[in-house]
Tab-separated table of C-alpha atoms and ligand atoms in Angstrom:
chain	number	residue	atom	x	y	z
A	1	MET	CA	-58.520	3.703	52.156
A	2	ARG	CA	-60.185	6.747	53.751
A	3	LEU	CA	-62.677	8.491	51.496
A	4	ILE	CA	-65.059	11.410	51.537
A	5	LEU	CA	-67.985	11.703	49.115
A	6	LEU	CA	-68.905	15.314	48.483
A	7	GLY	CA	-71.775	16.723	46.441
A	8	PRO	CA	-75.160	18.423	46.763
A	9	PRO	CA	-78.297	16.585	47.920
A	10	GLY	CA	-79.376	14.257	45.120
A	11	ALA	CA	-75.942	14.192	43.435
A	12	GLY	CA	-75.742	10.415	43.833
A	13	LYS	CA	-73.494	10.070	46.905
A	14	GLY	CA	-75.511	7.329	48.587
A	15	THR	CA	-75.901	5.424	45.302
A	16	GLN	CA	-72.156	5.492	44.619
A	17	ALA	CA	-71.274	4.853	48.277
A	18	ALA	CA	-73.142	1.543	48.057
A	19	ASN	CA	-71.031	0.547	45.016
A	20	ILE	CA	-67.790	1.732	46.597
A	21	VAL	CA	-68.226	-0.067	49.928
A	22	THR	CA	-69.130	-3.304	48.141
A	23	LYS	CA	-66.075	-3.235	45.905
A	24	TYR	CA	-63.554	-1.906	48.421
A	25	ASN	CA	-65.083	-3.499	51.530
A	26	LEU	CA	-65.173	-0.311	53.591
A	27	PRO	CA	-67.565	0.730	56.355
A	28	HIS	CA	-70.124	3.209	54.967
A	29	ILE	CA	-70.557	6.110	57.388
A	30	SER	CA	-73.530	8.262	56.415
A	31	THR	CA	-74.411	10.867	59.043
A	32	GLY	CA	-77.894	11.202	57.518
A	33	ASP	CA	-78.441	7.426	57.877
A	34	ILE	CA	-77.217	7.548	61.486
A	35	PHE	CA	-79.658	10.364	62.296
A	36	ARG	CA	-82.536	8.526	60.578
A	37	ALA	CA	-81.737	5.357	62.560
A	38	ASN	CA	-81.783	7.431	65.768
A	39	ILE	CA	-85.137	8.970	64.815
A	40	LYS	CA	-86.551	5.474	64.212
A	41	GLN	CA	-85.274	4.273	67.581
A	42	GLY	CA	-86.663	7.377	69.303
A	43	THR	CA	-83.353	8.415	70.886
A	44	GLU	CA	-82.708	11.909	72.244
A	45	LEU	CA	-80.182	12.527	69.460
A	46	GLY	CA	-82.844	11.544	66.910
A	47	THR	CA	-85.403	13.929	68.402
A	48	ARG	CA	-82.919	16.801	68.367
A	49	ALA	CA	-81.730	16.080	64.807
A	50	LYS	CA	-85.256	15.678	63.396
A	51	ALA	CA	-86.179	19.300	64.110
A	52	TYR	CA	-83.381	20.438	61.762
A	53	MET	CA	-83.766	17.685	59.167
A	54	ASP	CA	-87.489	18.357	58.683
A	55	LYS	CA	-86.647	21.932	57.692
A	56	GLY	CA	-83.711	20.964	55.495
A	57	GLU	CA	-81.257	22.694	57.820
A	58	LEU	CA	-77.989	21.325	59.088
A	59	VAL	CA	-77.863	19.599	62.448
A	60	PRO	CA	-75.521	21.673	64.687
A	61	ASP	CA	-71.819	20.918	64.209
A	62	SER	CA	-71.299	19.946	67.844
A	63	LEU	CA	-73.799	17.062	67.591
A	64	VAL	CA	-72.463	15.804	64.266
A	65	VAL	CA	-68.776	15.958	65.134
A	66	GLU	CA	-69.215	14.026	68.375
A	67	LEU	CA	-71.159	11.364	66.530
A	68	VAL	CA	-68.520	10.932	63.815
A	69	GLU	CA	-65.672	10.993	66.311
A	70	ASP	CA	-67.355	8.182	68.209
A	71	ARG	CA	-67.969	6.199	64.993
A	72	LEU	CA	-64.352	6.572	63.843
A	73	SER	CA	-63.135	5.177	67.151
A	74	LYS	CA	-64.704	1.790	66.326
A	75	ASP	CA	-62.392	-1.036	65.286
A	76	ASP	CA	-63.965	-1.627	61.875
A	77	THR	CA	-62.632	1.734	60.613
A	78	GLN	CA	-59.022	0.518	60.965
A	79	VAL	CA	-59.185	-0.729	57.343
A	80	GLY	CA	-60.514	2.660	56.211
A	81	PHE	CA	-63.973	4.151	55.710
A	82	MET	CA	-66.302	5.879	53.303
A	83	LEU	CA	-67.806	9.133	54.664
A	84	ASP	CA	-71.070	10.137	52.959
A	85	GLY	CA	-72.716	13.445	53.905
A	86	PHE	CA	-69.920	14.430	56.279
A	87	PRO	CA	-68.207	16.869	56.512
A	88	ARG	CA	-70.772	19.502	55.499
A	89	THR	CA	-69.161	22.636	56.966
A	90	ILE	CA	-65.613	23.965	57.232
A	91	TYR	CA	-65.880	23.474	61.007
A	92	GLN	CA	-66.676	19.766	60.492
A	93	ALA	CA	-63.802	19.375	57.999
A	94	GLU	CA	-61.333	20.923	60.416
A	95	ALA	CA	-62.652	18.763	63.258
A	96	LEU	CA	-62.272	15.664	61.065
A	97	ASP	CA	-58.679	16.587	60.192
A	98	ALA	CA	-57.956	17.024	63.910
A	99	VAL	CA	-59.531	13.677	64.860
A	100	LEU	CA	-57.648	11.836	62.115
A	101	GLY	CA	-54.440	13.705	62.965
A	102	ASN	CA	-54.728	12.472	66.557
A	103	MET	CA	-55.088	8.956	65.174
A	104	GLY	CA	-51.951	9.490	63.047
A	105	THR	CA	-53.805	9.298	59.763
A	106	SER	CA	-55.551	11.428	57.115
A	107	ILE	CA	-58.031	11.363	54.227
A	108	ASP	CA	-56.785	9.708	51.005
A	109	HIS	CA	-59.419	10.858	48.492
A	110	VAL	CA	-62.268	13.341	48.285
A	111	ILE	CA	-64.689	12.462	45.472
A	112	ASN	CA	-66.719	15.495	44.445
A	113	ILE	CA	-69.821	14.485	42.480
A	114	VAL	CA	-70.900	17.452	40.382
A	115	VAL	CA	-74.435	17.687	38.967
A	116	ASP	CA	-76.272	20.535	37.280
A	117	PRO	CA	-78.483	22.073	40.024
A	118	THR	CA	-81.580	21.871	37.801
A	119	VAL	CA	-81.787	18.060	38.146
A	120	LEU	CA	-81.327	17.885	41.916
A	121	VAL	CA	-84.933	18.481	42.989
A	122	GLU	CA	-86.279	15.880	40.537
A	123	ARG	CA	-83.688	13.365	41.705
A	124	ALA	CA	-84.383	13.840	45.404
A	125	VAL	CA	-88.177	14.009	45.120
A	126	GLY	CA	-88.215	10.784	43.043
A	127	ARG	CA	-85.893	8.956	45.453
A	128	ARG	CA	-87.204	5.783	47.098
A	129	ILE	CA	-85.335	3.814	49.752
A	130	CYS	CA	-85.705	0.243	50.981
A	131	LYS	CA	-86.962	0.129	54.591
A	132	ASN	CA	-85.113	-3.115	55.096
A	133	CYS	CA	-81.667	-2.855	53.427
A	134	GLY	CA	-81.411	0.876	52.621
A	135	ALA	CA	-80.916	0.402	48.841
A	136	THR	CA	-81.681	3.568	46.860
A	137	TYR	CA	-83.923	3.761	43.781
A	138	HIS	CA	-85.501	6.478	41.660
A	139	VAL	CA	-89.058	6.263	40.328
A	140	SER	CA	-87.891	7.204	36.793
A	141	PHE	CA	-84.077	7.091	36.637
A	142	ASN	CA	-83.421	3.865	38.559
A	143	PRO	CA	-86.749	2.107	39.146
A	144	PRO	CA	-87.059	-1.280	40.843
A	145	ALA	CA	-88.364	-4.193	38.744
A	146	GLU	CA	-91.621	-4.135	40.739
A	147	GLU	CA	-92.969	-0.773	41.913
A	148	GLY	CA	-92.471	-0.187	45.636
A	149	VAL	CA	-90.466	-3.394	46.162
A	150	CYS	CA	-86.689	-3.687	46.630
A	151	ASP	CA	-84.904	-5.764	43.948
A	152	LYS	CA	-82.271	-6.899	46.414
A	153	CYS	CA	-84.300	-8.030	49.450
A	154	SER	CA	-88.005	-7.595	48.518
A	155	GLY	CA	-88.289	-4.955	51.293
A	156	GLU	CA	-90.844	-2.149	51.070
A	157	LEU	CA	-89.687	1.129	49.506
A	158	TYR	CA	-90.456	4.469	51.164
A	159	GLN	CA	-89.962	8.168	50.458
A	160	ARG	CA	-87.945	10.218	52.952
A	161	SER	CA	-90.052	12.882	54.681
A	162	ASP	CA	-87.458	15.537	53.750
A	163	ASP	CA	-87.568	14.579	50.047
A	164	ASN	CA	-90.307	17.078	49.194
A	165	GLU	CA	-89.787	20.030	46.855
A	166	GLU	CA	-89.715	22.727	49.553
A	167	THR	CA	-87.266	20.982	51.886
A	168	VAL	CA	-85.025	19.836	49.035
A	169	SER	CA	-84.812	23.419	47.720
A	170	ASN	CA	-83.729	24.570	51.170
A	171	ARG	CA	-81.173	21.740	51.422
A	172	ILE	CA	-79.696	22.834	48.083
A	173	SER	CA	-79.343	26.457	49.335
A	174	VAL	CA	-77.763	25.195	52.549
A	175	TYR	CA	-75.341	23.130	50.456
A	176	THR	CA	-74.372	26.180	48.376
A	177	ASN	CA	-73.782	28.376	51.425
A	178	GLU	CA	-72.289	25.946	53.940
A	179	THR	CA	-70.894	22.909	52.122
A	180	ALA	CA	-69.700	24.096	48.697
A	181	PRO	CA	-66.768	25.992	50.324
A	182	LEU	CA	-65.337	22.561	51.185
A	183	VAL	CA	-64.329	22.122	47.543
A	184	GLU	CA	-61.782	24.908	47.927
A	185	TYR	CA	-60.787	23.569	51.365
A	186	TYR	CA	-59.899	20.170	49.881
A	187	GLU	CA	-58.348	21.635	46.737
A	188	LYS	CA	-55.598	22.943	48.984
A	189	SER	CA	-54.636	19.390	49.947
A	190	GLY	CA	-54.766	18.283	46.289
A	191	LYS	CA	-56.838	15.214	47.179
A	192	ILE	CA	-60.120	16.221	45.580
A	193	ARG	CA	-61.293	14.772	42.266
A	194	THR	CA	-64.339	15.958	40.329
A	195	ILE	CA	-66.713	13.378	38.869
A	196	ASP	CA	-69.472	14.156	36.358
A	197	GLY	CA	-72.594	12.976	38.216
A	198	LEU	CA	-74.922	13.604	35.259
A	199	GLN	CA	-73.754	10.405	33.583
A	200	ASP	CA	-75.419	6.995	34.026
A	201	ILE	CA	-74.975	5.461	37.474
A	202	ASP	CA	-72.560	2.793	36.102
A	203	LYS	CA	-70.428	5.356	34.263
A	204	VAL	CA	-70.198	7.549	37.375
A	205	PHE	CA	-68.969	4.506	39.289
A	206	SER	CA	-66.375	3.563	36.659
A	207	ASP	CA	-65.001	7.135	36.804
A	208	ILE	CA	-64.765	6.805	40.597
A	209	GLU	CA	-62.962	3.459	40.233
A	210	LYS	CA	-60.363	5.160	38.019
A	211	VAL	CA	-59.660	7.678	40.786
A	212	LEU	CA	-59.422	5.002	43.476
A	213	LYS	CA	-57.177	2.482	41.722
B	301	ADP	P1	-77.373	11.744	47.573
B	301	ADP	O1	-76.944	10.627	48.511
B	301	ADP	O2	-76.205	12.489	46.999
B	301	ADP	O3	-78.403	12.652	48.161
B	301	ADP	P2	-78.629	9.570	46.063
B	301	ADP	O4	-77.528	8.613	45.772
B	301	ADP	O5	-79.600	9.155	47.115
B	301	ADP	O6	-78.057	11.062	46.333
B	301	ADP	O7	-79.387	9.836	44.674
B	301	ADP	C1	-80.522	10.713	44.616
B	301	ADP	C2	-81.534	10.130	43.630
B	301	ADP	O8	-80.995	10.207	42.308
B	301	ADP	C3	-81.864	8.656	43.884
B	301	ADP	O9	-83.235	8.459	43.625
B	301	ADP	C4	-80.978	7.900	42.879
B	301	ADP	O10	-81.574	6.670	42.469
B	301	ADP	C5	-80.880	8.899	41.740
B	301	ADP	N1	-79.573	8.864	41.065
B	301	ADP	C6	-78.347	8.673	41.637
B	301	ADP	N2	-77.369	8.720	40.710
B	301	ADP	C7	-77.997	8.966	39.522
B	301	ADP	C8	-77.530	9.114	38.173
B	301	ADP	N3	-76.221	9.053	37.872
B	301	ADP	N4	-78.454	9.337	37.230
B	301	ADP	C9	-79.785	9.416	37.523
B	301	ADP	N5	-80.280	9.271	38.758
B	301	ADP	C10	-79.402	9.050	39.750
B	302	AMP	P1	-78.528	13.218	53.967
B	302	AMP	O1	-79.011	11.863	54.355
B	302	AMP	O2	-77.034	13.265	53.807
B	302	AMP	O3	-79.255	13.787	52.788
B	302	AMP	O4	-78.836	14.184	55.210
B	302	AMP	C1	-80.175	14.414	55.622
B	302	AMP	C2	-80.199	15.534	56.657
B	302	AMP	O5	-79.463	15.125	57.841
B	302	AMP	C3	-79.558	16.858	56.246
B	302	AMP	O6	-80.453	17.677	55.511
B	302	AMP	C4	-79.195	17.453	57.615
B	302	AMP	O7	-80.333	17.996	58.262
B	302	AMP	C5	-78.770	16.215	58.408
B	302	AMP	N1	-77.300	15.945	58.280
B	302	AMP	C6	-76.731	14.831	57.735
B	302	AMP	N2	-75.395	14.921	57.784
B	302	AMP	C7	-75.112	16.119	58.359
B	302	AMP	C8	-73.917	16.817	58.657
B	302	AMP	N3	-72.706	16.292	58.362
B	302	AMP	N4	-74.013	18.039	59.251
B	302	AMP	C9	-75.205	18.576	59.563
B	302	AMP	N5	-76.368	17.990	59.284
B	302	AMP	C10	-76.338	16.771	58.685
């Protein structure tokens, strides 16, 4: 199964991706996670990406497409994959179609998580992530049992440096201008399904399961 998770920053893509990859046993490909790992390792790609990420802007298409192309060439994606945060522009979507076309395959489902824009800033600013296993929490909406500590692995929770009000607001504008047109792009292929992301995390996942079965 080859999936794309679409939705604005804070919609719940990463949260649902974790549920989806566990149930369907798919590799989780998050371009944001790949950039953050590169920043942590101090690679050249990380340094270049960080300048854009800190401002809430998109990393240039050329860098992102090459990265995803390389990732999709790995053997573990033969069973399928879950793309989270990619594509984010029409250019990236067309490049993805071309890469998959060359591999003789295509996307099966695009899950579009829709959330009222007014909740996005609160969701992103309250997001906390485990340094060790990457699990996502929210200080109010999905808190860990013990503050600052991951339920799953006892790792330390941290706040992303781009999860501040100013950067999140810019990321939402960038989404509206650059990424939202992808909804129409994927409507043409008839593979896109809209999910109400304002529901509880478990209900959002059960709606996604209905689409995927
Ligand atoms: P995205 O990957 O789309 O940016 P996340 O999955 O990281 O979004 O979710 C953003 C924040 O909102 C996180 O703190 C997460 O715990 C919280 N969240 C995710 N889904 C829901 C939901 N259905 N209801 C309330 N909070 C949610
Ligand atoms: P995310 O983890 O998906 O919230 O992404 C964090 C940041 O990484 C974004 O604000 C962008 O700066 C960058 N990024 C992640 N994925 C992409 C992409 N597909 N295209 C361009 N920039 C991206």
